[in-house]
Amino acid sequence: MSIELIIFLAMVVTFIAGCFALKLPVSISMVFAAIIGAIVGGYGFPLRHLVEGMFSYVDTVLVITTAMIFMKVVQESGALDALSALIIQKFRKKPALLLCLIMLVIMFPGMITGSSTAAVLSAGSIMAPILMIMGIPVVETACIIAMGGLLGMIAPPVNIPAMIIGGGIDIPFVGFEGPLILLTFPLAFLFVLMFGYKYVKHFDYDEIAPKLNRQSIETHGVKIFIPIFVALILMVINKAVPSIPNLGMPLIFLISAVVGAFTGEKFSPVKVCTESVKSVLPVLGILMGVGMFIQIMTLTGVRGFIVTTCLSLPAGLRYLAMAVAIPLFGAVSSYGSASVLGVPFLLAFLSSNQIITASAISLIASLGDMMPPTALAGIFAAQVVGMDNYTPILKRFIVPSIIIVVWAIGFIILSNSIAPYIVFK
């Protein structure tokens, strides 16, 4: 048994013991696993490497933090409630289109924060009662919300797993929009129709109307949506007009959040910022822990060992190993899975288009948020709809998971053929 394998097993065992035996947060367990890995590897307590690893994803941390502040502003100003009410009112006679638009609303927080939890707890909590009033059973409603959270996390403009995977081999997060749109939106529409369409063919809008919160849009009108338009316009300008200095995602979200303070319901900016940062601290902690974990894996040679192992697998077996290993490791952290296994598998498919391959692997990594025992998306979706147990959600999730894996692998196989049509830099 090689020393690299021994170090890796020591890190994994320490991590699992911290999470499940000692009930420590995932981030703290990763820190302890990194320290144990360094000690077993003969490097003692490498403080410099731990600090460097902690700041590996500082740009991603800034994106998530500012995006969550913007999302909270949109929610507190009433824009999210207004958007939901407007969509249901305008498309009530077209149930299939209405479900697809509701799915986009659920995905929206995940799209701008890169967190499935943010989508489930914000837009998911708003749309869950509406979906159930429309006649969709509780379990199916929870599945729609959980799926919206997962696919929202992967959809552009912010995809944290893809950023992590790309950062592992120095690929800038540029040109990912096309592949991510095609990877996520068709699946989102398929799943929401699969779980909900047969229940809403003939729903009664008059029964739902009193439950919709229309106060904000009646008071403030269309201007309540200005922060969302500002964010979208600034993102598009950054891509469409290269001569204009790139503002960066954190600054775009902060500018849009400031605008949102003057376009809707009044709220306390200090309270919003405090609650936003508090809500994403677990995610930020995981990213810092992942950074330390990867830094020590690189220092001790474990990362190279995993890469060479992945590269040595037969071509057909790589797909199977990726389909099984990445979601399973994601049970503790989809971000950690993207970094620990996503990067080696991307290197294993160097002959494929790397942007499309990284995007597809990030989609597979998202399944980690539905893997027990953590299953963050599933647990929070169950809480949102009032279920005590999330097991029924996991059972309904088996078929969609298989579809997601097959869809992602299909993109990897065809990546070189379709790259000229969907990758735009």
Coordinates of C-alpha atoms in Angstrom, one line a residue:
M1 CA 0.0 0.0 0.0
S2 CA 1.5 3.3 -1.1
I3 CA 2.0 6.2 1.4
E4 CA -0.3 8.4 -0.6
L5 CA -3.2 5.9 -0.2
I6 CA -2.5 5.6 3.6
I7 CA -2.6 9.4 3.9
F8 CA -5.8 9.6 1.9
L9 CA -7.5 6.9 4.0
A10 CA -6.3 8.7 7.2
M11 CA -7.9 11.9 6.0
V12 CA -11.1 10.3 4.9
V13 CA -11.5 8.3 8.1
T14 CA -10.8 11.5 10.2
F15 CA -13.3 13.4 8.1
I16 CA -16.0 10.7 8.5
A17 CA -15.3 10.4 12.3
G18 CA -15.6 14.1 12.7
C19 CA -18.9 14.4 10.8
F20 CA -20.7 11.3 12.1
A21 CA -19.1 10.2 15.3
L22 CA -18.3 13.6 16.9
K23 CA -21.1 15.4 15.1
L24 CA -18.8 18.3 14.1
P25 CA -19.6 20.7 11.3
V26 CA -18.4 19.6 7.8
S27 CA -16.0 22.5 7.7
I28 CA -14.3 21.7 11.0
S29 CA -14.1 18.0 10.1
M30 CA -12.3 18.9 6.9
V31 CA -9.8 21.1 8.9
F32 CA -9.0 18.2 11.2
A33 CA -8.7 15.8 8.2
A34 CA -6.2 18.1 6.6
I35 CA -4.1 18.4 9.8
I36 CA -4.1 14.6 10.2
G37 CA -3.1 14.1 6.6
A38 CA -0.2 16.5 7.0
I39 CA 1.0 14.7 10.2
V40 CA 0.7 11.3 8.6
G41 CA 2.6 12.6 5.6
G42 CA 5.4 13.8 7.8
Y43 CA 4.8 17.5 7.5
G44 CA 3.8 18.2 11.1
F45 CA 1.4 21.2 11.5
P46 CA 2.0 23.1 8.3
L47 CA 0.3 26.4 9.3
R48 CA 1.4 28.2 6.1
H49 CA -0.3 25.6 3.9
L50 CA -3.4 25.6 6.0
V51 CA -3.7 29.4 5.7
E52 CA -3.0 29.3 1.9
G53 CA -5.6 26.6 1.5
M54 CA -8.2 28.6 3.5
F55 CA -7.9 31.4 1.1
S56 CA -7.9 29.3 -2.1
Y57 CA -11.5 30.1 -2.8
V58 CA -11.7 33.7 -1.5
D59 CA -13.1 34.9 -4.8
T60 CA -15.9 32.3 -4.6
V61 CA -16.5 33.3 -1.0
L62 CA -17.0 36.9 -2.1
V63 CA -19.4 35.9 -4.8
I64 CA -21.6 33.8 -2.5
T65 CA -21.6 36.4 0.3
T66 CA -22.6 39.3 -2.0
A67 CA -25.1 37.2 -4.0
M68 CA -26.8 36.2 -0.7
I69 CA -27.1 39.8 0.3
F70 CA -28.6 40.6 -3.1
M71 CA -31.0 37.7 -2.8
K72 CA -32.1 38.8 0.7
V73 CA -32.7 42.3 -0.5
V74 CA -34.9 41.0 -3.4
Q75 CA -36.8 38.9 -0.9
E76 CA -37.2 41.6 1.8
S77 CA -38.2 44.3 -0.8
G78 CA -41.1 42.1 -2.0
A79 CA -39.7 41.5 -5.5
L80 CA -39.7 37.7 -5.1
D81 CA -43.3 37.6 -3.9
A82 CA -44.3 40.0 -6.7
L83 CA -42.6 38.0 -9.3
S84 CA -44.3 34.8 -8.2
A85 CA -47.8 36.4 -8.1
L86 CA -47.3 38.0 -11.5
I87 CA -46.2 34.8 -13.2
I88 CA -49.1 32.8 -11.8
Q89 CA -51.6 35.5 -12.8
K90 CA -50.3 35.9 -16.4
F91 CA -49.9 32.2 -17.2
R92 CA -52.8 30.6 -15.2
K93 CA -54.4 29.3 -18.4
K94 CA -51.2 27.6 -19.6
P95 CA -50.4 25.2 -16.7
A96 CA -47.3 23.6 -18.5
L97 CA -45.7 27.0 -19.1
L98 CA -46.7 28.1 -15.7
L99 CA -44.9 25.2 -14.0
C100 CA -41.8 25.9 -16.1
L101 CA -41.8 29.5 -15.0
I102 CA -42.4 28.5 -11.3
M103 CA -39.4 26.2 -11.6
L104 CA -37.3 29.2 -12.9
V105 CA -38.4 31.2 -9.8
I106 CA -37.3 28.4 -7.5
M107 CA -34.0 28.1 -9.3
F108 CA -33.3 31.8 -9.3
P109 CA -31.7 32.1 -5.8
G110 CA -29.5 29.1 -6.6
M111 CA -28.5 30.6 -9.9
I112 CA -27.1 33.8 -8.3
T113 CA -25.7 32.3 -5.1
G114 CA -24.4 28.9 -6.3
S115 CA -26.2 27.3 -3.3
S116 CA -29.1 24.8 -3.5
T117 CA -29.9 25.5 0.1
A118 CA -30.5 29.2 -0.7
A119 CA -32.9 28.3 -3.5
V120 CA -34.9 25.8 -1.3
L121 CA -35.2 28.0 1.7
S122 CA -36.0 31.3 -0.1
A123 CA -38.0 30.8 -3.3
G124 CA -38.8 27.2 -2.4
S125 CA -40.5 28.3 0.8
I126 CA -42.6 30.9 -1.1
M127 CA -43.6 28.6 -4.0
A128 CA -44.3 25.4 -1.9
P129 CA -47.7 26.5 -0.6
I130 CA -48.7 27.7 -4.0
L131 CA -47.7 24.4 -5.7
M132 CA -49.7 22.4 -3.1
I133 CA -52.8 24.7 -3.5
M134 CA -52.6 24.0 -7.2
G135 CA -53.1 20.3 -6.4
I136 CA -49.6 18.9 -6.4
P137 CA -49.1 16.4 -3.6
V138 CA -46.6 17.1 -0.8
V139 CA -43.9 14.7 -1.8
E140 CA -44.0 15.8 -5.5
T141 CA -43.9 19.5 -4.3
A142 CA -40.8 18.7 -2.2
C143 CA -39.2 16.9 -5.2
I144 CA -39.8 19.9 -7.4
I145 CA -38.3 22.3 -4.9
A146 CA -35.3 20.1 -4.2
M147 CA -34.7 19.6 -7.9
G148 CA -35.0 23.4 -8.5
G149 CA -32.4 23.9 -5.8
L150 CA -29.9 21.4 -7.3
L151 CA -30.3 22.7 -10.9
G152 CA -30.3 26.3 -9.8
M153 CA -27.0 25.7 -8.1
I154 CA -25.5 24.5 -11.4
A155 CA -27.3 27.0 -13.8
P156 CA -25.4 30.2 -14.8
P157 CA -24.4 32.8 -13.9
V158 CA -22.8 31.4 -10.7
N159 CA -21.8 27.7 -10.5
I160 CA -19.5 27.1 -7.5
P161 CA -18.6 23.5 -8.3
A162 CA -17.6 24.4 -11.9
M163 CA -15.6 27.3 -10.5
I164 CA -13.8 24.9 -8.1
I165 CA -13.2 22.3 -10.8
G166 CA -11.9 25.0 -13.2
G167 CA -9.7 26.5 -10.6
G168 CA -8.1 23.1 -10.0
I169 CA -6.5 23.3 -13.5
D170 CA -6.5 27.0 -14.0
I171 CA -9.5 27.3 -16.3
P172 CA -11.1 30.8 -15.9
F173 CA -14.9 30.8 -15.5
V174 CA -15.5 32.1 -19.0
G175 CA -17.6 30.4 -21.7
F176 CA -19.5 28.2 -19.3
E177 CA -22.9 29.9 -19.8
G178 CA -24.0 28.0 -23.0
P179 CA -23.1 24.5 -21.7
L180 CA -24.7 25.1 -18.3
I181 CA -27.9 26.4 -19.8
L182 CA -28.3 23.3 -21.9
L183 CA -27.3 21.0 -19.1
T184 CA -29.8 22.5 -16.6
F185 CA -32.9 24.2 -18.1
P186 CA -34.1 21.2 -20.2
L187 CA -33.8 18.9 -17.2
A188 CA -35.6 21.5 -14.9
F189 CA -38.5 21.7 -17.3
L190 CA -38.6 18.0 -17.8
F191 CA -38.7 17.2 -14.0
V192 CA -41.2 19.9 -13.0
L193 CA -43.6 18.6 -15.7
M194 CA -42.9 15.0 -14.8
F195 CA -43.7 15.6 -11.1
G196 CA -46.5 18.2 -11.4
Y197 CA -48.2 18.5 -14.7
K198 CA -50.8 15.8 -14.3
Y199 CA -52.0 17.5 -11.1
V200 CA -52.4 21.1 -12.4
K201 CA -54.1 20.5 -15.8
H202 CA -57.3 22.0 -14.4
F203 CA -56.3 24.0 -11.3
D204 CA -58.6 26.8 -10.0
Y205 CA -56.8 30.1 -10.0
D206 CA -59.6 31.8 -8.0
E207 CA -58.7 29.5 -5.1
I208 CA -55.0 30.5 -5.3
A209 CA -55.4 34.2 -5.9
P210 CA -56.2 35.2 -2.2
K211 CA -53.0 33.4 -1.1
L212 CA -50.7 35.4 -3.4
N213 CA -48.9 38.3 -1.9
R214 CA -49.6 41.2 -4.4
Q215 CA -49.2 44.0 -2.0
S216 CA -45.7 44.9 -3.0
I217 CA -46.3 45.1 -6.7
E218 CA -49.6 47.0 -6.2
T219 CA -47.7 49.6 -4.0
H220 CA -44.5 50.0 -6.0
G221 CA -45.4 48.8 -9.5
V222 CA -42.8 47.6 -12.0
K223 CA -40.0 49.5 -10.3
I224 CA -39.8 46.7 -7.7
F225 CA -38.1 44.6 -10.3
I226 CA -35.4 47.2 -11.1
P227 CA -32.6 45.5 -8.9
I228 CA -33.1 42.3 -10.9
F229 CA -32.9 44.1 -14.2
V230 CA -29.8 46.0 -13.0
A231 CA -28.0 42.8 -12.1
L232 CA -28.9 41.2 -15.4
I233 CA -27.9 44.2 -17.5
L234 CA -24.5 44.6 -15.7
M235 CA -23.8 40.9 -16.3
V236 CA -24.7 41.1 -20.0
I237 CA -22.6 44.3 -20.4
N238 CA -19.6 42.6 -18.9
K239 CA -19.9 39.8 -21.6
A240 CA -21.1 41.9 -24.6
V241 CA -18.8 44.9 -24.3
P242 CA -15.2 43.7 -23.5
S243 CA -13.9 47.2 -23.7
I244 CA -15.8 48.1 -20.5
P245 CA -13.8 47.2 -17.4
N246 CA -15.2 44.0 -15.8
L247 CA -17.0 44.9 -12.6
G248 CA -16.9 41.4 -11.2
M249 CA -19.8 39.4 -9.8
P250 CA -19.4 40.6 -6.2
L251 CA -19.6 44.3 -7.2
I252 CA -22.5 43.7 -9.5
F253 CA -24.5 42.0 -6.7
L254 CA -23.6 44.9 -4.3
I255 CA -24.7 47.6 -6.7
S256 CA -27.9 45.8 -7.4
A257 CA -28.5 45.3 -3.7
V258 CA -28.1 49.0 -3.1
V259 CA -30.6 49.8 -5.8
G260 CA -33.0 47.3 -4.2
A261 CA -33.0 49.3 -1.0
F262 CA -34.9 52.1 -2.8
T263 CA -37.3 50.3 -5.1
G264 CA -39.6 48.2 -2.8
E265 CA -40.6 47.7 0.8
K266 CA -38.5 49.3 3.5
F267 CA -36.1 47.1 5.4
S268 CA -33.0 47.4 7.6
P269 CA -29.9 47.1 5.5
V270 CA -27.8 46.2 8.5
K271 CA -30.2 43.4 9.5
V272 CA -30.3 42.1 5.9
C273 CA -26.5 42.0 5.6
T274 CA -26.2 40.4 9.0
E275 CA -28.8 37.7 8.3
S276 CA -27.4 37.1 4.8
V277 CA -23.8 36.5 6.0
K278 CA -25.1 34.4 8.9
S279 CA -27.1 32.1 6.6
V280 CA -24.1 31.4 4.3
L281 CA -21.5 31.0 7.0
P282 CA -21.8 27.1 6.9
V283 CA -21.2 27.2 3.1
L284 CA -18.3 29.6 3.4
G285 CA -16.8 27.4 6.2
I286 CA -17.1 24.4 3.9
L287 CA -15.2 26.2 1.1
M288 CA -12.4 27.2 3.5
G289 CA -12.2 23.6 4.8
V290 CA -12.2 22.3 1.2
G291 CA -9.3 24.6 0.4
M292 CA -7.3 23.3 3.3
F293 CA -8.2 19.7 2.5
I294 CA -7.0 20.1 -1.1
Q295 CA -3.9 22.0 -0.2
I296 CA -2.7 19.2 2.1
M297 CA -3.7 16.6 -0.5
T298 CA -1.5 18.5 -3.0
L299 CA 1.4 18.9 -0.5
T300 CA 1.4 15.2 0.4
G301 CA 1.0 13.9 -3.1
V302 CA -2.4 12.4 -2.5
R303 CA -4.0 14.6 -5.2
G304 CA -1.5 13.3 -7.8
F305 CA -2.2 9.8 -6.7
I306 CA -5.9 10.2 -7.2
V307 CA -5.3 11.8 -10.6
T308 CA -3.0 9.0 -11.8
T309 CA -5.6 6.4 -10.5
C310 CA -8.3 8.1 -12.5
L311 CA -6.1 8.3 -15.6
S312 CA -5.2 4.6 -15.4
L313 CA -8.9 3.5 -15.5
P314 CA -10.2 2.1 -18.8
A315 CA -12.2 4.6 -20.8
G316 CA -15.6 2.9 -20.2
L317 CA -14.9 2.4 -16.5
R318 CA -14.1 6.1 -16.0
Y319 CA -17.7 7.1 -16.7
L320 CA -19.0 4.5 -14.3
A321 CA -16.5 5.5 -11.6
M322 CA -17.4 9.2 -12.1
A323 CA -21.1 8.5 -12.0
V324 CA -20.8 6.6 -8.7
A325 CA -17.9 8.2 -6.8
I326 CA -18.7 11.9 -7.3
P327 CA -22.2 11.8 -5.9
L328 CA -21.2 9.5 -3.1
F329 CA -18.4 11.7 -2.0
G330 CA -20.8 14.7 -2.4
A331 CA -22.8 13.3 0.5
V332 CA -20.5 15.3 2.8
S333 CA -20.0 18.2 0.5
S334 CA -20.8 18.7 -3.2
Y335 CA -18.1 21.4 -3.2
G336 CA -15.6 19.0 -1.7
S337 CA -16.6 16.3 -4.3
A338 CA -16.1 18.8 -7.1
S339 CA -12.6 19.6 -5.9
V340 CA -11.4 16.2 -4.7
L341 CA -12.8 14.1 -7.5
G342 CA -14.0 16.6 -10.1
V343 CA -10.6 17.9 -10.9
P344 CA -9.0 14.4 -11.4
F345 CA -11.8 13.3 -13.6
L346 CA -11.6 16.4 -15.7
L347 CA -7.9 15.6 -16.2
A348 CA -8.9 12.1 -17.1
F349 CA -10.9 13.5 -20.0
L350 CA -8.3 15.9 -21.3
S351 CA -9.1 14.9 -24.9
S352 CA -12.7 16.3 -24.4
N353 CA -13.6 20.0 -24.4
Q354 CA -12.7 21.0 -20.9
I355 CA -15.4 23.7 -20.4
I356 CA -18.2 21.3 -21.3
T357 CA -16.6 18.5 -19.3
A358 CA -16.2 20.6 -16.2
S359 CA -19.8 21.8 -16.6
A360 CA -21.1 18.2 -16.9
I361 CA -19.0 17.0 -13.9
S362 CA -20.4 19.9 -11.8
L363 CA -23.9 18.7 -12.7
I364 CA -23.1 15.2 -11.4
A365 CA -21.5 16.7 -8.3
S366 CA -24.7 18.5 -7.5
L367 CA -26.3 15.1 -6.7
G368 CA -24.3 15.1 -3.5
D369 CA -26.8 17.5 -2.0
M370 CA -29.4 14.7 -2.2
M371 CA -27.2 12.0 -0.9
P372 CA -27.8 10.8 2.7
P373 CA -26.9 11.3 5.4
T374 CA -26.5 15.1 4.8
A375 CA -28.9 15.4 1.8
L376 CA -29.1 19.2 2.4
A377 CA -31.5 19.9 -0.5
G378 CA -33.8 16.9 0.4
I379 CA -33.9 17.7 4.1
F380 CA -34.7 21.4 3.7
A381 CA -37.2 20.7 1.0
A382 CA -39.0 18.3 3.3
Q383 CA -39.0 20.9 6.1
V384 CA -40.4 23.6 3.7
V385 CA -43.4 21.4 2.8
G386 CA -43.9 20.2 6.4
M387 CA -42.6 16.6 6.1
D388 CA -41.0 14.9 9.1
N389 CA -39.0 12.4 6.9
Y390 CA -37.2 13.1 3.7
T391 CA -36.9 9.4 2.7
P392 CA -39.9 9.5 0.3
I393 CA -38.2 12.4 -1.6
L394 CA -35.1 10.3 -2.0
K395 CA -37.1 7.4 -3.4
R396 CA -38.7 9.6 -6.0
F397 CA -35.3 11.1 -6.8
I398 CA -33.7 7.8 -8.1
V399 CA -35.0 8.1 -11.7
P400 CA -34.2 11.9 -12.0
S401 CA -30.7 11.1 -10.7
I402 CA -30.1 8.5 -13.4
I403 CA -31.4 10.9 -16.0
I404 CA -29.0 13.6 -14.7
V405 CA -26.0 11.3 -14.8
V406 CA -26.8 10.0 -18.3
W407 CA -27.4 13.6 -19.6
A408 CA -24.1 14.8 -18.2
I409 CA -22.1 11.8 -19.6
G410 CA -23.7 12.4 -23.0
F411 CA -22.4 15.9 -23.0
I412 CA -18.9 14.8 -22.1
I413 CA -18.9 12.2 -24.9
L414 CA -20.2 14.7 -27.5
S415 CA -18.2 17.7 -26.1
N416 CA -15.8 18.1 -29.0
S417 CA -18.6 17.9 -31.5
I418 CA -20.9 20.4 -29.9
A419 CA -18.3 22.8 -28.4
P420 CA -18.2 25.2 -31.5
Y421 CA -22.0 25.7 -31.1
I422 CA -22.4 26.2 -27.4
V423 CA -19.1 27.5 -26.0
F424 CA -18.8 31.3 -26.5
K425 CA -15.8 33.2 -24.9

